[in-house]
Coordinates of C-alpha atoms in Angstrom, one line a residue:
M1314 CA -21.4 -13.9 -3.2
D1315 CA -24.5 -14.4 -5.4
K1316 CA -24.5 -16.1 -8.8
K1317 CA -24.2 -12.8 -10.7
E1318 CA -21.2 -11.7 -8.7
L1319 CA -19.6 -15.1 -9.1
V1320 CA -20.0 -15.0 -12.9
E1321 CA -18.6 -11.5 -13.0
R1322 CA -15.6 -12.5 -10.9
I1323 CA -14.8 -15.5 -13.0
T1324 CA -15.1 -13.4 -16.2
K1325 CA -12.7 -10.9 -14.7
E1326 CA -10.2 -13.6 -13.9
V1327 CA -10.4 -15.0 -17.4
L1328 CA -9.9 -11.6 -19.0
V1329 CA -6.9 -11.0 -16.7
R1330 CA -5.3 -14.2 -17.7
L1331 CA -5.9 -13.6 -21.4
N1332 CA -4.5 -10.1 -21.0
E1333 CA -1.4 -11.5 -19.2
Q1334 CA -0.8 -14.0 -22.0
N1335 CA -1.2 -11.3 -24.7
R1336 CA 1.3 -9.0 -22.8
T1337 CA 3.8 -11.9 -22.4
V1338 CA 3.7 -12.7 -26.1
E1339 CA 4.1 -9.0 -26.9
L1340 CA 6.9 -8.4 -24.5
S1341 CA 9.0 -11.6 -24.7
G1342 CA 7.7 -13.4 -27.7
Q1343 CA 6.5 -16.4 -25.7
S1344 CA 4.1 -17.3 -22.9
T1345 CA 5.8 -17.8 -19.5
G1346 CA 2.7 -18.5 -17.4
Q1347 CA 1.3 -16.4 -14.6
T1348 CA 3.6 -13.3 -14.8
A1349 CA 4.3 -11.2 -17.8
V1350 CA 8.1 -10.9 -17.9
A1351 CA 9.9 -8.8 -20.5
E1352 CA 13.4 -9.6 -21.9
P1353 CA 15.9 -9.7 -19.0
S1354 CA 19.1 -7.6 -18.9
G1355 CA 21.7 -9.0 -21.2
S1356 CA 19.3 -9.8 -24.0
S1357 CA 19.5 -8.2 -27.4
G1358 CA 17.6 -5.2 -26.1
S1359 CA 14.1 -4.5 -24.8
K1360 CA 11.1 -3.9 -27.1
V1361 CA 10.5 -0.5 -25.4
R1362 CA 11.1 2.1 -28.1
V1363 CA 8.4 4.8 -27.5
P1364 CA 6.6 6.0 -24.3
A1365 CA 3.4 4.0 -25.0
D1366 CA 5.4 0.8 -24.9
I1367 CA 5.9 1.2 -21.2
A1368 CA 2.2 0.8 -20.4
P1369 CA 2.1 -3.0 -20.0
Y1370 CA 4.9 -2.8 -17.4
I1371 CA 3.2 -0.3 -15.1
D1372 CA 1.6 -0.8 -11.7
H1373 CA -0.3 2.6 -11.6
T1374 CA 0.3 3.5 -8.0
L1375 CA -1.4 5.7 -5.3
L1376 CA -0.3 4.8 -1.8
K1377 CA -0.5 8.2 0.0
P1378 CA -2.5 8.0 3.2
Q1379 CA -4.5 11.1 2.2
A1380 CA -5.7 9.6 -1.1
T1381 CA -9.4 10.5 -1.7
R1382 CA -12.1 8.6 -3.5
D1383 CA -11.9 11.0 -6.4
Q1384 CA -8.2 10.4 -6.7
I1385 CA -8.8 6.6 -6.7
D1386 CA -11.5 7.0 -9.3
K1387 CA -9.0 8.9 -11.5
L1388 CA -6.3 6.3 -10.9
C1389 CA -8.7 3.5 -12.1
D1390 CA -9.9 5.5 -15.1
E1391 CA -6.4 6.2 -16.2
A1392 CA -5.3 2.6 -15.8
A1393 CA -8.2 1.4 -18.0
E1394 CA -7.6 4.2 -20.6
Y1395 CA -3.9 3.6 -20.9
H1396 CA -4.0 -0.2 -20.4
F1397 CA -1.7 -0.3 -17.4
C1398 CA -1.0 -3.7 -15.9
S1399 CA -2.5 -2.9 -12.5
V1400 CA -3.5 -0.3 -10.0
C1401 CA -1.5 -0.5 -6.7
V1402 CA -3.5 0.8 -3.7
N1403 CA -3.7 0.4 0.0
S1404 CA -5.9 -2.4 1.1
T1405 CA -8.8 -0.2 2.2
W1406 CA -9.4 0.5 -1.5
V1407 CA -9.1 -3.0 -2.9
A1408 CA -12.8 -3.9 -3.0
Y1409 CA -13.7 -0.5 -4.5
C1410 CA -11.0 -0.8 -7.2
A1411 CA -11.9 -4.4 -8.0
K1412 CA -15.5 -3.4 -8.6
K1413 CA -14.6 -0.3 -10.6
L1414 CA -12.1 -2.2 -12.8
R1415 CA -14.3 -5.3 -13.4
G1416 CA -14.1 -6.3 -17.0
T1417 CA -11.2 -4.0 -18.0
G1418 CA -8.4 -6.5 -17.7
V1419 CA -6.6 -4.2 -15.3
K1420 CA -5.5 -6.0 -12.1
V1421 CA -5.7 -4.8 -8.5
C1422 CA -2.5 -4.8 -6.6
T1423 CA -2.2 -4.0 -2.9
V1424 CA 0.6 -3.7 -0.3
I1425 CA 1.1 -5.8 2.8
G1426 CA 3.1 -4.9 6.0
F1427 CA 3.5 -1.5 4.3
P1428 CA 5.7 0.6 4.4
L1429 CA 7.9 -0.7 7.3
G1430 CA 7.8 -4.5 7.0
A1431 CA 7.9 -4.7 10.8
M1432 CA 4.4 -6.2 11.2
D1433 CA 4.1 -9.6 12.8
S1434 CA 4.2 -12.4 10.2
R1435 CA 0.8 -13.8 11.1
S1436 CA -0.7 -10.4 10.8
K1437 CA 0.8 -10.1 7.3
G1438 CA -0.8 -13.4 6.4
F1439 CA -4.2 -12.3 7.6
E1440 CA -3.9 -9.0 5.8
T1441 CA -3.1 -10.9 2.6
R1442 CA -6.0 -13.3 2.8
N1443 CA -8.4 -10.4 3.5
A1444 CA -7.1 -8.4 0.6
I1445 CA -7.4 -11.4 -1.8
E1446 CA -11.0 -12.1 -0.6
N1447 CA -11.8 -8.4 -1.4
G1448 CA -10.5 -8.8 -4.9
A1449 CA -6.7 -8.3 -4.9
D1450 CA -4.9 -10.0 -7.8
E1451 CA -1.4 -9.1 -6.8
I1452 CA 0.4 -8.6 -3.4
D1453 CA 3.4 -6.5 -2.7
M1454 CA 4.8 -7.3 0.7
V1455 CA 7.6 -5.6 2.6
I1456 CA 10.4 -7.9 3.8
N1457 CA 11.3 -8.0 7.5
V1458 CA 14.2 -5.5 7.2
G1459 CA 15.2 -5.6 10.8
A1460 CA 15.5 -9.4 10.8
L1461 CA 17.6 -9.3 7.6
K1462 CA 20.0 -6.7 9.1
S1463 CA 20.2 -8.8 12.3
G1464 CA 21.3 -11.8 10.2
D1465 CA 18.1 -13.7 11.2
L1466 CA 17.6 -15.2 7.7
K1467 CA 15.2 -17.9 9.0
T1468 CA 12.8 -15.3 10.2
V1469 CA 13.1 -13.4 6.9
E1470 CA 12.2 -16.5 4.9
E1471 CA 9.4 -17.6 7.2
D1472 CA 7.9 -14.1 7.1
I1473 CA 7.7 -14.4 3.3
R1474 CA 6.2 -17.8 3.5
W1475 CA 3.4 -16.7 5.8
V1476 CA 2.3 -14.3 3.0
L1477 CA 2.9 -16.9 0.3
R1478 CA 0.7 -19.5 2.1
A1479 CA -2.1 -16.9 2.3
C1480 CA -2.0 -16.4 -1.5
R1481 CA -4.1 -18.3 -4.1
P1482 CA -2.3 -20.1 -6.9
T1483 CA -3.3 -17.3 -9.3
T1484 CA -2.0 -14.5 -7.0
V1485 CA 1.2 -12.7 -8.1
L1486 CA 3.4 -12.1 -5.1
K1487 CA 6.2 -9.4 -5.0
V1488 CA 8.6 -9.0 -2.1
I1489 CA 9.9 -5.4 -1.4
L1490 CA 13.4 -5.3 -0.1
E1491 CA 13.6 -1.5 0.6
N1492 CA 17.1 -1.2 -0.9
A1493 CA 17.8 2.2 0.6
L1494 CA 18.2 0.5 4.0
L1495 CA 20.5 -2.3 2.8
S1496 CA 24.1 -2.9 1.8
D1497 CA 24.7 -4.6 -1.6
E1498 CA 25.6 -7.8 0.3
E1499 CA 22.2 -7.7 2.1
K1500 CA 20.4 -7.0 -1.2
V1501 CA 22.0 -10.2 -2.7
I1502 CA 21.1 -12.2 0.4
A1503 CA 17.6 -11.0 0.4
C1504 CA 17.2 -11.8 -3.4
R1505 CA 18.4 -15.3 -2.8
I1506 CA 16.0 -15.8 0.0
V1507 CA 13.1 -14.5 -2.1
K1508 CA 14.0 -16.7 -5.0
K1509 CA 14.2 -19.7 -2.7
T1510 CA 10.6 -19.2 -1.6
G1511 CA 9.5 -19.4 -5.2
V1512 CA 7.5 -16.1 -5.3
D1513 CA 7.0 -14.2 -8.5
F1514 CA 8.9 -10.9 -8.1
V1515 CA 11.5 -9.1 -6.1
K1516 CA 11.0 -5.4 -5.7
T1517 CA 13.4 -2.5 -5.0
S1518 CA 11.5 -0.1 -2.8
T1519 CA 8.4 1.1 -1.1
G1520 CA 8.9 4.7 -2.4
F1521 CA 8.7 5.9 1.2
A1522 CA 12.4 5.6 2.0
E1523 CA 15.1 8.3 1.4
T1524 CA 15.8 6.9 -2.1
G1525 CA 13.9 4.6 -4.5
A1526 CA 14.9 2.5 -7.4
S1527 CA 18.3 2.7 -9.1
V1528 CA 19.6 1.2 -12.3
E1529 CA 22.5 -0.3 -10.3
D1530 CA 20.1 -2.0 -7.9
V1531 CA 17.9 -3.4 -10.6
A1532 CA 20.9 -4.8 -12.5
L1533 CA 22.2 -6.4 -9.2
M1534 CA 18.9 -7.9 -8.5
R1535 CA 18.5 -9.3 -12.0
R1536 CA 22.0 -10.9 -11.9
T1537 CA 21.1 -12.5 -8.5
V1538 CA 17.7 -13.9 -9.3
G1539 CA 18.5 -14.9 -12.9
P1540 CA 16.4 -14.5 -16.1
D1541 CA 13.1 -16.2 -15.1
M1542 CA 12.0 -14.2 -12.0
G1543 CA 10.3 -10.9 -12.1
V1544 CA 12.0 -7.7 -10.9
K1545 CA 10.0 -4.6 -10.0
A1546 CA 11.5 -1.2 -9.9
A1547 CA 9.6 1.4 -7.8
G1548 CA 10.3 4.7 -6.2
G1549 CA 11.2 8.0 -7.9
I1550 CA 10.7 6.9 -11.5
R1551 CA 9.1 9.9 -13.2
S1552 CA 9.8 9.8 -17.0
F1553 CA 10.0 7.6 -20.0
E1554 CA 13.8 7.7 -19.9
D1555 CA 13.8 6.7 -16.2
A1556 CA 11.5 3.8 -16.8
K1557 CA 13.3 2.6 -19.9
D1558 CA 16.6 2.7 -18.0
M1559 CA 15.1 0.4 -15.4
I1560 CA 13.7 -2.0 -18.0
D1561 CA 17.0 -2.1 -19.9
A1562 CA 18.7 -3.0 -16.6
G1563 CA 16.4 -5.9 -16.1
A1564 CA 13.1 -4.7 -14.6
T1565 CA 10.0 -6.5 -15.8
R1566 CA 7.5 -4.3 -13.9
I1567 CA 7.5 -0.6 -12.9
G1568 CA 5.7 0.9 -9.9
V1569 CA 5.0 4.5 -10.5
S1570 CA 2.5 7.3 -9.8
A1571 CA 3.7 9.4 -12.8
S1572 CA 2.4 6.7 -15.1
V1573 CA 0.5 9.0 -17.5
A1574 CA 3.4 11.4 -17.8
I1575 CA 5.7 8.4 -18.6
V1576 CA 3.5 6.9 -21.4
T1577 CA 2.8 10.3 -22.9
G1578 CA 6.5 11.3 -22.9
Q1579 CA 6.3 14.3 -20.6
K1580 CA 9.6 15.5 -19.1
S1581 CA 10.8 14.7 -15.6
K1582 CA 12.3 17.2 -13.2
S1583 CA 14.5 14.6 -11.4
K1584 CA 15.6 11.0 -11.6
Y1585 CA 15.4 8.1 -9.1
Q1586 CA 14.4 10.1 -6.0
A1587 CA 11.8 8.6 -3.8
V1588 CA 8.7 10.7 -3.1

């Protein structure tokens, strides 16, 4: 990249880090480093009181295969207007979003091995490196669900590590479990493996399975990983009440497409159903 692009990229990263620090202070009262983490379940209660308080938790998401450029433009404009944490898009849109959001403080998140998690680990690593080079700040990877259900925990862990090795020190990595396909015992095992690797977040769902996030799953994941690791709830969250339920259960990030409806307090037709 030329000198101008390098300066702009460094400026963006500085703004992102400052934005993260401000959010961390606002949400938890202290700086915890790379990831903005709100008060965990079991604390004296989250600081989310009104719909607008949800905004810093939100990964504003559009992962539908038919997403158009106009829809991606709208996604980015809304994220900047409402000060969401990030936009979450398929990797084909990463470079476009990174350029469009430059200087706004909104991060770019993308998905890896999505939505099945059955991609070869080396391919996941390559996909991750390419996305980061194109401007991705955060990575949401899908766990190897088949390996987990086969009891091949070594493969599950190594799959995560292939992606982790492809990340930069500043990259936030989230691991999607796809809880709709797992027993509670498998969810706990998966959380323990994810925590062992030292990544930033464990995440409930892709949003493409039969069901998405649930309060019970978020609470189980929070109990398993402890108070210091991020927990992202995603899939079927469509209202302020839904999102607050997840945060009160221990979620520190929310992946939603109904972000504007949530922060403006619009009513939801249903709860916790994947789209």
